[in-house]
Coordinates of N, CA, C and O in Angstrom, one line a residue:
X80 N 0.8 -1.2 0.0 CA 0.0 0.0 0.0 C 0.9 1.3 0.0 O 0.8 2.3 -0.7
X81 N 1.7 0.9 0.9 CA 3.1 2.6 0.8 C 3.6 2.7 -0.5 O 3.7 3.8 -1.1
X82 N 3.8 1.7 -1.0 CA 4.5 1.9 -2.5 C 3.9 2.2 -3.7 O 4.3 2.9 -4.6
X83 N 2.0 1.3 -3.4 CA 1.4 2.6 -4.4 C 1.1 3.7 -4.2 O 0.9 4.4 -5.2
X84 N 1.1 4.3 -2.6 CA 0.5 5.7 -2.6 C 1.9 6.3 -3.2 O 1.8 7.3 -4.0
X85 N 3.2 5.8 -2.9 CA 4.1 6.5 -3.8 C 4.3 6.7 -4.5 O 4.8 7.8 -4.8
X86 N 3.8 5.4 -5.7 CA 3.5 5.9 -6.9 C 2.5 6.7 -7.6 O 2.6 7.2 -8.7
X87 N 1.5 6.7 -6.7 CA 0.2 7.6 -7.2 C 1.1 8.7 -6.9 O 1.5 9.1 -8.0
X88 N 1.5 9.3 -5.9 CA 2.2 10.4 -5.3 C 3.1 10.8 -6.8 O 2.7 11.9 -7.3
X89 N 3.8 10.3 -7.4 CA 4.9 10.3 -8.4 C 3.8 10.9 -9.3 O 3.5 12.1 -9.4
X90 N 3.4 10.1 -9.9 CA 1.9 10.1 -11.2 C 1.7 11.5 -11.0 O 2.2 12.3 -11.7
X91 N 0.9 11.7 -9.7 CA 0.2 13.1 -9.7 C 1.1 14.0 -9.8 O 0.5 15.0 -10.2
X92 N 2.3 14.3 -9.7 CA 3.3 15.0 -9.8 C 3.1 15.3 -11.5 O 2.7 16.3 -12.1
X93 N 3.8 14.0 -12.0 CA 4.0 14.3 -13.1 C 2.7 14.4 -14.4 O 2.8 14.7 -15.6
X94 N 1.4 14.0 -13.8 CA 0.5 14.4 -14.1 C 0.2 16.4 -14.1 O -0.3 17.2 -14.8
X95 N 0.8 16.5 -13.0 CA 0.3 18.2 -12.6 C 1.5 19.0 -13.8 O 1.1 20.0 -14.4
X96 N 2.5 18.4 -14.1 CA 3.4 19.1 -15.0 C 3.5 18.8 -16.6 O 4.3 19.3 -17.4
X97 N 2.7 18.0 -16.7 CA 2.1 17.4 -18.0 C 0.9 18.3 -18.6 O 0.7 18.8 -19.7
X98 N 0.3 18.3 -17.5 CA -1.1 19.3 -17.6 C -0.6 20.8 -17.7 O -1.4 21.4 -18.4
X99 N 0.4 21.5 -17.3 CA 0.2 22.8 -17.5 C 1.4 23.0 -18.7 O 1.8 24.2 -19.0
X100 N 1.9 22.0 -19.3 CA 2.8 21.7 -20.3 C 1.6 21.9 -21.4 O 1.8 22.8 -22.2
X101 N 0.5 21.2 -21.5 CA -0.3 20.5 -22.7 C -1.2 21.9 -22.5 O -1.6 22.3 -23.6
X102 N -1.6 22.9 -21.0 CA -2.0 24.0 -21.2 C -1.3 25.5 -22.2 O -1.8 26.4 -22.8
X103 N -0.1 25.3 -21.8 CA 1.0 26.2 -22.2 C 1.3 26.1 -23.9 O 1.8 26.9 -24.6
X104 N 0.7 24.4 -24.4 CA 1.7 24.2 -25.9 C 1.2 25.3 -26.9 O 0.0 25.5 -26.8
X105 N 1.7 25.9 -27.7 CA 1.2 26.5 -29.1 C 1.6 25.5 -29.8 O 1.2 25.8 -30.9
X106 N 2.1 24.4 -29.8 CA 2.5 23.5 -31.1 C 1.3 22.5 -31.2 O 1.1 21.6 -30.3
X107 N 0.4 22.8 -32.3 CA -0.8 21.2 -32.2 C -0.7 20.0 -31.9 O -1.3 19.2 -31.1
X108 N 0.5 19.8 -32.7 CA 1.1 18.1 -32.7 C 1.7 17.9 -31.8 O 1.7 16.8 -31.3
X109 N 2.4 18.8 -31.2 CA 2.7 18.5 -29.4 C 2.0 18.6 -28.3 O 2.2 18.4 -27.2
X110 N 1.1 19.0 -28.8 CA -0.4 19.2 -27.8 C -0.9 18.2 -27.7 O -1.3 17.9 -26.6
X111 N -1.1 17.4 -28.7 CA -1.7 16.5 -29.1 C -0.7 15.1 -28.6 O -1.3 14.3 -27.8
X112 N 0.1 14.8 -28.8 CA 0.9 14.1 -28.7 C 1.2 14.0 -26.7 O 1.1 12.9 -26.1
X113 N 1.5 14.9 -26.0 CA 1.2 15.4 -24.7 C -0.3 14.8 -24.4 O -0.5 14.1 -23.4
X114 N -1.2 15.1 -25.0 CA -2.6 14.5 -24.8 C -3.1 13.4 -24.4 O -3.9 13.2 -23.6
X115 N -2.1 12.4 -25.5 CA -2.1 11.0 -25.7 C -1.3 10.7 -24.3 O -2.0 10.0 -23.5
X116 N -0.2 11.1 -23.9 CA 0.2 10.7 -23.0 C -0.5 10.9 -21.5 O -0.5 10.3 -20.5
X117 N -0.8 11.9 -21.7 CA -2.1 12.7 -20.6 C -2.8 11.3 -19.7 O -2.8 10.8 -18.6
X118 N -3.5 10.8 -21.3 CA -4.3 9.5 -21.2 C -3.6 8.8 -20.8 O -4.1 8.5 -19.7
X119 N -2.2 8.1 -21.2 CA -1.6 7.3 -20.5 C -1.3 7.7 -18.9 O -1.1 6.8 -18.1
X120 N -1.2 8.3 -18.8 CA -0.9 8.7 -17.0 C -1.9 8.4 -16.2 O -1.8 7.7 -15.2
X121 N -3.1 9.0 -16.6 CA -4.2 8.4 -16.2 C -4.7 7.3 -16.5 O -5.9 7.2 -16.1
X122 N -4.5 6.3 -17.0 CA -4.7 5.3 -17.1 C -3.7 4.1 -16.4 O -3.9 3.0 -16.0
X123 N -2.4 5.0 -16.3 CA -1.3 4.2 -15.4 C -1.6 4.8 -13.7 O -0.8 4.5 -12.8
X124 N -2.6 5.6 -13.6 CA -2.8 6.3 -12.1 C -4.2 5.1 -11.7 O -4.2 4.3 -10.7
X125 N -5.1 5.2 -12.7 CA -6.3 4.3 -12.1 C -6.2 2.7 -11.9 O -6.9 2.0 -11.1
X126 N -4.8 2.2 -13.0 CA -4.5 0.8 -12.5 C -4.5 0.6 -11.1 O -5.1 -0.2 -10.4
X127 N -3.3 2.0 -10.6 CA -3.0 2.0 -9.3 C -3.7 2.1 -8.2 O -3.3 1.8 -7.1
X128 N -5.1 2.6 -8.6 CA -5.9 2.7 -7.6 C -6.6 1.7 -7.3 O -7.1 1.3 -6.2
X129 N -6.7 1.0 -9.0 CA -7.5 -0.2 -8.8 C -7.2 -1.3 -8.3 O -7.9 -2.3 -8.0
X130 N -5.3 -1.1 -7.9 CA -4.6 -2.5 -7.3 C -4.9 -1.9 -5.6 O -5.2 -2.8 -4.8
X131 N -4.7 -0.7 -5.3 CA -4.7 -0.3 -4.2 C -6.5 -0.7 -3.4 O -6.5 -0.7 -2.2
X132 N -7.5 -1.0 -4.1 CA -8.6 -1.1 -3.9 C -8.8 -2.4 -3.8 O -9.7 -2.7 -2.9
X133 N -8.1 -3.5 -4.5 CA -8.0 -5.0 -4.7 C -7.3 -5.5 -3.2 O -7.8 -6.5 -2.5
X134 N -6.3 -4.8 -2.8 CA -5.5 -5.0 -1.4 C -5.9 -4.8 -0.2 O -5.4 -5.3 0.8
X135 N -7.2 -3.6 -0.3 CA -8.1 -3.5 0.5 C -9.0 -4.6 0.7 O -9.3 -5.0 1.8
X136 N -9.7 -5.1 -0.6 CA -10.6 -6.5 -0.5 C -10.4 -7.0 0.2 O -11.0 -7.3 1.2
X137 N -8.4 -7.5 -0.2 CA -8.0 -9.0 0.0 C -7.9 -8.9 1.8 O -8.0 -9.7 2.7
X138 N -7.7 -7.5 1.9 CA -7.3 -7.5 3.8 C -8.4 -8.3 4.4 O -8.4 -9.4 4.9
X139 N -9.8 -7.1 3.9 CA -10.7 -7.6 4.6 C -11.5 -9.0 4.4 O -12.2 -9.5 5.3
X140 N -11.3 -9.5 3.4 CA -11.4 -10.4 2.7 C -10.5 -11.9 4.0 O -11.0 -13.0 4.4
X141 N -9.2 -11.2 4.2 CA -8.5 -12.1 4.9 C -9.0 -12.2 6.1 O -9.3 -13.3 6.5
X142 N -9.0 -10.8 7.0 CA -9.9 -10.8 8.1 C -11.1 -11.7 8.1 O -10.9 -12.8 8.6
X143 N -12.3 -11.5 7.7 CA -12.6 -12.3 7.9 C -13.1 -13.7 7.4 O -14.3 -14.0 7.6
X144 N -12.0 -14.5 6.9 CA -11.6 -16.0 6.7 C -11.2 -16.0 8.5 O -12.0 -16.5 9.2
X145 N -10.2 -15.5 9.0 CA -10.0 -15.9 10.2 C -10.9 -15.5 11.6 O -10.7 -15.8 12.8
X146 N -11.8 -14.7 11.0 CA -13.1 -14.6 12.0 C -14.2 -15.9 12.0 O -14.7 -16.5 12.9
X147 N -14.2 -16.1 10.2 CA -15.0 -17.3 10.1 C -14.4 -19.0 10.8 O -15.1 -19.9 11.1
X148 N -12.9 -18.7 10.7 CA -12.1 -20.1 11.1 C -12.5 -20.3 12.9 O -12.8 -21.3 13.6
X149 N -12.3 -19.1 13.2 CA -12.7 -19.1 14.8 C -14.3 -19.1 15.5 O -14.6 -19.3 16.6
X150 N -15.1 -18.9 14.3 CA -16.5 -19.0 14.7 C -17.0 -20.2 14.9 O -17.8 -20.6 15.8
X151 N -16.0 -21.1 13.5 CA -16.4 -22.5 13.1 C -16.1 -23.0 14.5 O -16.9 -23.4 15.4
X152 N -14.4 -22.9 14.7 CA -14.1 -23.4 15.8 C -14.8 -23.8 17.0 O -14.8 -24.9 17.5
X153 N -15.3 -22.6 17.6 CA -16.3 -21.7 18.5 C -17.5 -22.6 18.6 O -17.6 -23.3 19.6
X154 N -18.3 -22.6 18.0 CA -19.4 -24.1 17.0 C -19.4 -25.2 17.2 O -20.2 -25.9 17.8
X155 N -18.0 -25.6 16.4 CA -17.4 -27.3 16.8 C -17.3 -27.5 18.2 O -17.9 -28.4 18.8
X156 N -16.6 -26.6 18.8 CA -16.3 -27.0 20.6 C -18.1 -27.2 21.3 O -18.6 -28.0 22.0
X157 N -18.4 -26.3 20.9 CA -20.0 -26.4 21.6 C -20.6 -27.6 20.9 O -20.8 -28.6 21.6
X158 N -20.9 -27.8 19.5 CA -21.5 -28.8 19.2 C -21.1 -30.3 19.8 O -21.9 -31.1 20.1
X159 N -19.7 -30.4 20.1 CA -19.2 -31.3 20.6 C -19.7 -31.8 22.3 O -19.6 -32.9 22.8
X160 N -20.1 -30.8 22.8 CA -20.7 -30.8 24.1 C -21.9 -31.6 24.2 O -22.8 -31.2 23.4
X161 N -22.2 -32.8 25.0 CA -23.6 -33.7 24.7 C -24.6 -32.8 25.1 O -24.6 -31.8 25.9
X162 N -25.7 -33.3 24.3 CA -26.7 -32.4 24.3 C -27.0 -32.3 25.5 O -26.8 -31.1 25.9
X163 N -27.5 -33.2 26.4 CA -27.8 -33.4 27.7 C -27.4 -32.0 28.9 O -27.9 -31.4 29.9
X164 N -26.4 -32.0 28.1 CA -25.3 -31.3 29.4 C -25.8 -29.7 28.9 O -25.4 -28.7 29.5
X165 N -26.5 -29.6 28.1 CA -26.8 -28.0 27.0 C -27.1 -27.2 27.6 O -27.8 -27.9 28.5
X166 N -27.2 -25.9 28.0 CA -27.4 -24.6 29.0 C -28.9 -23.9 28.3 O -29.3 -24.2 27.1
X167 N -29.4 -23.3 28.9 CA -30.0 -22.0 27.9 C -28.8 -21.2 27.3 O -28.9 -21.2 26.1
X168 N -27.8 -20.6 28.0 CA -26.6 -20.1 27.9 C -25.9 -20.4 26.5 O -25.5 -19.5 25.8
X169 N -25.8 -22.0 26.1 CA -25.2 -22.8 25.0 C -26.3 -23.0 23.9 O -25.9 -23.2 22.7
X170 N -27.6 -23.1 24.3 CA -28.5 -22.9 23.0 C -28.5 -21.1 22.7 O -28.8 -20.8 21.5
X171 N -28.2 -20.3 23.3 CA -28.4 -19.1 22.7 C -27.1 -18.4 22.2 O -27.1 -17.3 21.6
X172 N -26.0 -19.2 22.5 CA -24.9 -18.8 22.1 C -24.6 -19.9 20.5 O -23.6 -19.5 19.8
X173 N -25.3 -21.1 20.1 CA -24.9 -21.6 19.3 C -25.8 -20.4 18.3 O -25.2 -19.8 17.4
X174 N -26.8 -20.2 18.5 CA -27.7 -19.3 17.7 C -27.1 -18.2 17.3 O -27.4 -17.7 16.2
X175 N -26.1 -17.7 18.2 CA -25.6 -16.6 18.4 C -24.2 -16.3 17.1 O -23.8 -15.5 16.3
X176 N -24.0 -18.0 17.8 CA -22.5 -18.3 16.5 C -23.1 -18.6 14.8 O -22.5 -18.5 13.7
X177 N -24.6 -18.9 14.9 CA -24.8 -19.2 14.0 C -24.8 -18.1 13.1 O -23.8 -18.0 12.3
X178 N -25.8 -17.3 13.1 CA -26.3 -15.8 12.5 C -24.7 -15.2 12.3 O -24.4 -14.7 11.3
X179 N -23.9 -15.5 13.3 CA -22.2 -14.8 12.9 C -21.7 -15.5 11.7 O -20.7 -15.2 11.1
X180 N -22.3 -16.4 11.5 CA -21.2 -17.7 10.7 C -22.0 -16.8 8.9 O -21.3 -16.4 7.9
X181 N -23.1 -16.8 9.0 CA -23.7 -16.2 8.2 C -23.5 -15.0 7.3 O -23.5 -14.7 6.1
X182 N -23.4 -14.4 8.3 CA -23.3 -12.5 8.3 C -22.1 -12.6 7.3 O -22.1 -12.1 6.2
X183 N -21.0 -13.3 8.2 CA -19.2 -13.7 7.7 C -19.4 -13.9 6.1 O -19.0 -13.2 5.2
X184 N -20.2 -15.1 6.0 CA -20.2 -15.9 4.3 C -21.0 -14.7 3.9 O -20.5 -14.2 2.9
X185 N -22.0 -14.1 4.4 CA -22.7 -12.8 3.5 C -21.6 -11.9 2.9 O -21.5 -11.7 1.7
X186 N -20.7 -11.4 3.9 CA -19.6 -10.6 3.5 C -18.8 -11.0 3.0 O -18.4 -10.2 2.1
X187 N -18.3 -11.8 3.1 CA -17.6 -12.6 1.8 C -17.7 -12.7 0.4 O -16.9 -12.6 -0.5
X188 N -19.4 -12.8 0.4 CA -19.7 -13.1 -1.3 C -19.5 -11.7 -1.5 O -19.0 -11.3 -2.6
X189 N -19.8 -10.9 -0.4 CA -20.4 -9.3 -1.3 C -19.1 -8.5 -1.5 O -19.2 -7.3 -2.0
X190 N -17.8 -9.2 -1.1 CA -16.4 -9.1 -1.8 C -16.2 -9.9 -2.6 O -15.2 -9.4 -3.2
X191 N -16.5 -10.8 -3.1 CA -16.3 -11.4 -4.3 C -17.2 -11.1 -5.1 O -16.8 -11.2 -6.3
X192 N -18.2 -10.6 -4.9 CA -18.9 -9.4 -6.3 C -18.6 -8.3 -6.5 O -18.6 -7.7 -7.6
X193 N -18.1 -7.8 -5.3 CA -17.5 -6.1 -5.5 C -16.5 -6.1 -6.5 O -16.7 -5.3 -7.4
X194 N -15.5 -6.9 -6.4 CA -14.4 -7.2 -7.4 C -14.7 -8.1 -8.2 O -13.7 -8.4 -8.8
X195 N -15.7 -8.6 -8.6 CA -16.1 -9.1 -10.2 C -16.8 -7.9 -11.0 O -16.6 -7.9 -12.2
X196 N -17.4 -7.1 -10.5 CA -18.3 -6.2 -10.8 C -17.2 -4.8 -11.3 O -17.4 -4.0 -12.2
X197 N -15.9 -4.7 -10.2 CA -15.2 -3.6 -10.3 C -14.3 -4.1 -11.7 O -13.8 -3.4 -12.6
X198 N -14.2 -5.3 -11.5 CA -12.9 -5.9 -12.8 C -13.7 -5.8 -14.2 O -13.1 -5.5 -15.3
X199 N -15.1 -6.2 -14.1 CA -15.8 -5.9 -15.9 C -15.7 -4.4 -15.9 O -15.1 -3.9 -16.9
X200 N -16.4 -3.4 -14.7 CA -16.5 -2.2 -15.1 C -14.7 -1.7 -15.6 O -14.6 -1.1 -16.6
X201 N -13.7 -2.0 -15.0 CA -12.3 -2.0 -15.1 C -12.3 -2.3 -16.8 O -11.9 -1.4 -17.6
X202 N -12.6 -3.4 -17.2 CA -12.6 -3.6 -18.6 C -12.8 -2.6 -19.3 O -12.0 -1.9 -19.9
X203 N -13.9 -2.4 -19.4 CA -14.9 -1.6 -20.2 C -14.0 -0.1 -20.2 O -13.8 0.5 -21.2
X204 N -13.6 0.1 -19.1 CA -13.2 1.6 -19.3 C -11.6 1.2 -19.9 O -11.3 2.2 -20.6
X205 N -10.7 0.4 -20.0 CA -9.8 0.1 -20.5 C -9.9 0.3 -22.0 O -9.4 1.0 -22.9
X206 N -10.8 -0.6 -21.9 CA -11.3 -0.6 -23.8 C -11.5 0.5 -24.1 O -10.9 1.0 -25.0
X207 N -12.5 1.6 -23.3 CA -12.7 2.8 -24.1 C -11.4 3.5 -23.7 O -11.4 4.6 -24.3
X208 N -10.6 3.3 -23.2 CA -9.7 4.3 -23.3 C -8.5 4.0 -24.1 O -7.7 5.0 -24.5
X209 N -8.1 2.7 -24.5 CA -7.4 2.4 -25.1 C -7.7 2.8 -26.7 O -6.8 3.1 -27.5
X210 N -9.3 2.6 -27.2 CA -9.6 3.1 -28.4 C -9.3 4.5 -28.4 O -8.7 4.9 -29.4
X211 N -9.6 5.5 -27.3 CA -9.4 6.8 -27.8 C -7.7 7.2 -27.8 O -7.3 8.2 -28.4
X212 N -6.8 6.1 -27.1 CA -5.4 6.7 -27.4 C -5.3 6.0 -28.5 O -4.2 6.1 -29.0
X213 N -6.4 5.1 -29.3 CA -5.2 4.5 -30.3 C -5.9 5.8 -31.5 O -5.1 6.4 -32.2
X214 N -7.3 6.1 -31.6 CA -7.6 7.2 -32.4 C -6.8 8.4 -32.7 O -6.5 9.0 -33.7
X215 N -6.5 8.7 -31.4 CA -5.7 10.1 -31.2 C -4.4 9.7 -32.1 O -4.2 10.3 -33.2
X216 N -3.7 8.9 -31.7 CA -2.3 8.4 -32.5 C -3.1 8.2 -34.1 O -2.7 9.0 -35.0
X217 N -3.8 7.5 -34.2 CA -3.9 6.9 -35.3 C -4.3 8.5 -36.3 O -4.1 8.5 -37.5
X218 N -4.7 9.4 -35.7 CA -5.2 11.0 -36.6 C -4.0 11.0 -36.5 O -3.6 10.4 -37.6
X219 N -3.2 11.2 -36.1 CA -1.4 11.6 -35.6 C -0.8 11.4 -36.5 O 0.1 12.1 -36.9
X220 N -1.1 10.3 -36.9 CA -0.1 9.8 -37.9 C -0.1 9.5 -39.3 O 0.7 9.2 -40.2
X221 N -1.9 9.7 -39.3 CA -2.4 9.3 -40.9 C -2.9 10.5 -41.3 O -3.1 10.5 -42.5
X222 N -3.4 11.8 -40.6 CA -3.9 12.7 -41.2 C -2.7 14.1 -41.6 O -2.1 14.8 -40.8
X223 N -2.6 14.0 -42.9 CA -1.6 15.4 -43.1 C -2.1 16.4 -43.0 O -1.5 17.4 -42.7
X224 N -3.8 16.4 -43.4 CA -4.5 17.6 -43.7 C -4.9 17.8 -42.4 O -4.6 17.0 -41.4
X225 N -5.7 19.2 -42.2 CA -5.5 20.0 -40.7 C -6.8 19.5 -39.8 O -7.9 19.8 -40.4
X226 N -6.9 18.9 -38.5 CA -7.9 18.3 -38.2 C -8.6 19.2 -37.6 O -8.3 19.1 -36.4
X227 N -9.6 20.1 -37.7 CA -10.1 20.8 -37.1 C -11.6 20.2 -36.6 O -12.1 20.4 -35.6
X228 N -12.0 19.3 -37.7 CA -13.0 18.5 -37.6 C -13.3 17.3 -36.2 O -14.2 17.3 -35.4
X229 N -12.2 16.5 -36.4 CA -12.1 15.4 -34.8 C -11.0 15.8 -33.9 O -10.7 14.9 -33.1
X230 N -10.3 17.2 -33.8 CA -9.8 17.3 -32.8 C -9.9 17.6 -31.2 O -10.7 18.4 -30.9
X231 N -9.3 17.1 -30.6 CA -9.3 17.1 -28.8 C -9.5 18.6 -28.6 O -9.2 19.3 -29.5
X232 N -10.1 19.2 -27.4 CA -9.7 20.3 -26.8 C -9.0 20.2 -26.0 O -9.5 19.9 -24.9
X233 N -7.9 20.4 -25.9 CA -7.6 20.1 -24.4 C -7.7 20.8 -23.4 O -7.3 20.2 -22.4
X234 N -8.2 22.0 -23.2 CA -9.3 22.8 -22.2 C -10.4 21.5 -21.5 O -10.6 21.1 -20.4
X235 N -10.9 21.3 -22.9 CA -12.3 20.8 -22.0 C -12.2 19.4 -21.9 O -12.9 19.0 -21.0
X236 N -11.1 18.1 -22.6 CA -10.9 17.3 -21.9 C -10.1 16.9 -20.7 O -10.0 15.8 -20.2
X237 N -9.4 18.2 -20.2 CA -9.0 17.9 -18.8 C -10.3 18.5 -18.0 O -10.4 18.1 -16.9
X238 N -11.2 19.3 -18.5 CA -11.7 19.7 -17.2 C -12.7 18.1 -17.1 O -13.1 17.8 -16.0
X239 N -13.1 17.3 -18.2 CA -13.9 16.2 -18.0 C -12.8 15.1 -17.5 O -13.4 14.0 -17.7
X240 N -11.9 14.9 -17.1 CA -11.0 13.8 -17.0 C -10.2 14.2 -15.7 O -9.7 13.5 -14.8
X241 N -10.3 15.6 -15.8 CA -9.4 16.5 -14.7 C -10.3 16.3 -13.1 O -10.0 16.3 -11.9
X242 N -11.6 16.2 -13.9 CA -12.5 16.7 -12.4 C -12.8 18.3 -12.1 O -13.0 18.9 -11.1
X243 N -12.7 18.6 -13.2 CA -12.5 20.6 -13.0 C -11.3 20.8 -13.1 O -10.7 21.6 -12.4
X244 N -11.0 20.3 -13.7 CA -8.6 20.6 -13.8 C -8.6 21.9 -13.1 O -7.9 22.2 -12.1
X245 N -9.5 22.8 -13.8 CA -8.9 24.8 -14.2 C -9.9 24.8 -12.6 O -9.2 25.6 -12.1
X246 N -10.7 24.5 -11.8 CA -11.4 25.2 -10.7 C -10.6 24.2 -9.5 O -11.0 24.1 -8.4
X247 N -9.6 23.4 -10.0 CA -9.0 23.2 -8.8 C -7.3 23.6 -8.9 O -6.4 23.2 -8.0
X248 N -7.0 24.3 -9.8 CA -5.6 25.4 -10.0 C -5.8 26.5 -8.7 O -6.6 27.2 -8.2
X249 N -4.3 26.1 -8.4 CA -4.1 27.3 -7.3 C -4.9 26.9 -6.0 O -4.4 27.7 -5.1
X250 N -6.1 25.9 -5.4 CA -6.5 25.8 -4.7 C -6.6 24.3 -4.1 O -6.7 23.4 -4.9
X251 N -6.5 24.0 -2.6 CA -6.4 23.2 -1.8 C -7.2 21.7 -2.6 O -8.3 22.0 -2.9
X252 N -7.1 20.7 -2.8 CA -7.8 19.6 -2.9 C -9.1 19.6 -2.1 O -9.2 20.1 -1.0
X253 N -10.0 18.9 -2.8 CA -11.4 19.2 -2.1 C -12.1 20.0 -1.7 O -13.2 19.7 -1.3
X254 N -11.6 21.5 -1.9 CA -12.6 22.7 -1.4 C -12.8 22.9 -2.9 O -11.9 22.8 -3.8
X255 N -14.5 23.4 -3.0 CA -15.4 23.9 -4.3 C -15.6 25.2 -4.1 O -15.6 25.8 -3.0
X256 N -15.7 25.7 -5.6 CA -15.5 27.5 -5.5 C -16.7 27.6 -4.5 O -17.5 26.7 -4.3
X257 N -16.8 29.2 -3.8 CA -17.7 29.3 -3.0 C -18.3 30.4 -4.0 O -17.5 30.9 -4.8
X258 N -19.4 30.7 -4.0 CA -20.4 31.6 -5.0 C -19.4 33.1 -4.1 O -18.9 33.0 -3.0
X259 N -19.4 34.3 -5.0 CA -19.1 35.5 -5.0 C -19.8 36.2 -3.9 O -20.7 35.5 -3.5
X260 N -19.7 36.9 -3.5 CA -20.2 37.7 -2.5 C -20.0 38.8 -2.6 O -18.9 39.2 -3.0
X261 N -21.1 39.8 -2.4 CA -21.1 41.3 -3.1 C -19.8 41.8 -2.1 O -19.3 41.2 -1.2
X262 N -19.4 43.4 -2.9 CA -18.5 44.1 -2.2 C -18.7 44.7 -0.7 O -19.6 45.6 -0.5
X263 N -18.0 44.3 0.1 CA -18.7 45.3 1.5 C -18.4 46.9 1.3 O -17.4 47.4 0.8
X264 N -19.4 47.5 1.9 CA -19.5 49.5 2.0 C -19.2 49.5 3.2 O -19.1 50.6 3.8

């Protein structure tokens, strides 16, 4: 986990100097070209989050296997007790282990769907992203004439990819503009 937030840490760096590079270019084809790679940063940032999110599963995921190992446990020793000998105490605590044993396997599945569900949606945005770096290249390389027709903005696809690129310049992570407020007299 330290090692990807370091690399996210790195990414965002060189994301933030990519971005005001690709804002700064007068050259199209280096705008463009900066663009493409834009895409690759971000697509090498969300792997990372997506492994970073996977490592989270697996913790809790691990946790509890050994909550469930000890419940079973917990179960077996009591089941093993003759009935005869059974408390109110031992019928309301097998009940008790049971509903836990449950709850456990509930949480379990709904980690093994979270990460089936996150790895198709993961696909899907792979594919669309890998078609739009291969388009962008592929105008790059095959179009001599001037593309004014299918080209990128790069204004408005960082602010849709950026999250607001331009309204979070100069200002703290997480705070949103606050509306204007008249002049005081």
């Amino acid at each position: 986990m330290n090692q990807i937030d370091r690399q996210l840490d790195e990414l965002e760096q060189r994301g933030v100097e990519l971005e005001q590079k690709l804002r700064n270019s007068p050259n199209d084809e280096e705008e463009e070209r900066m663009l493409v790679d834009w895409f690759k940063l971000i697509h090498e940032k969300h792997q990372l989050v997506r492994r970073e999110a996977e490592l989270v599963y697996t913790a809790k995921q691990q946790a509890l296997e050994e909550r469930q190992a000890d419940v079973e446990y917990e179960l077996r020793c009591l089941l093993n007790k003759p009935e005869k000998d059974w408390t109110e105490d031992d019928r309301a605590r097998e009940q008790e282990l049971m509903q836990d044993l449950v709850t456990i396997i509930e949480q379990r599945n709904h980690i093994v769907n979270s990460l089936d569900e996150d790895r198709q949606r993961e696909e899907e945005e792979d594919k669309l992203l890998e078609a739009m770096i291969q388009r962008k290249e592929f105008q790059k390389e095959g179009d001599s004439e001037p593309r004014k027709k299918h080209k990128f903005k790069p204004g408005k696809v960082l602010k849709i990819l950026g999250g607001k690129a331009e309204g979070k310049k100069g200002s703290p992570r997480g705070k949103e503009k606050s509306p204007k407020s008249p002049p005081a007299h």
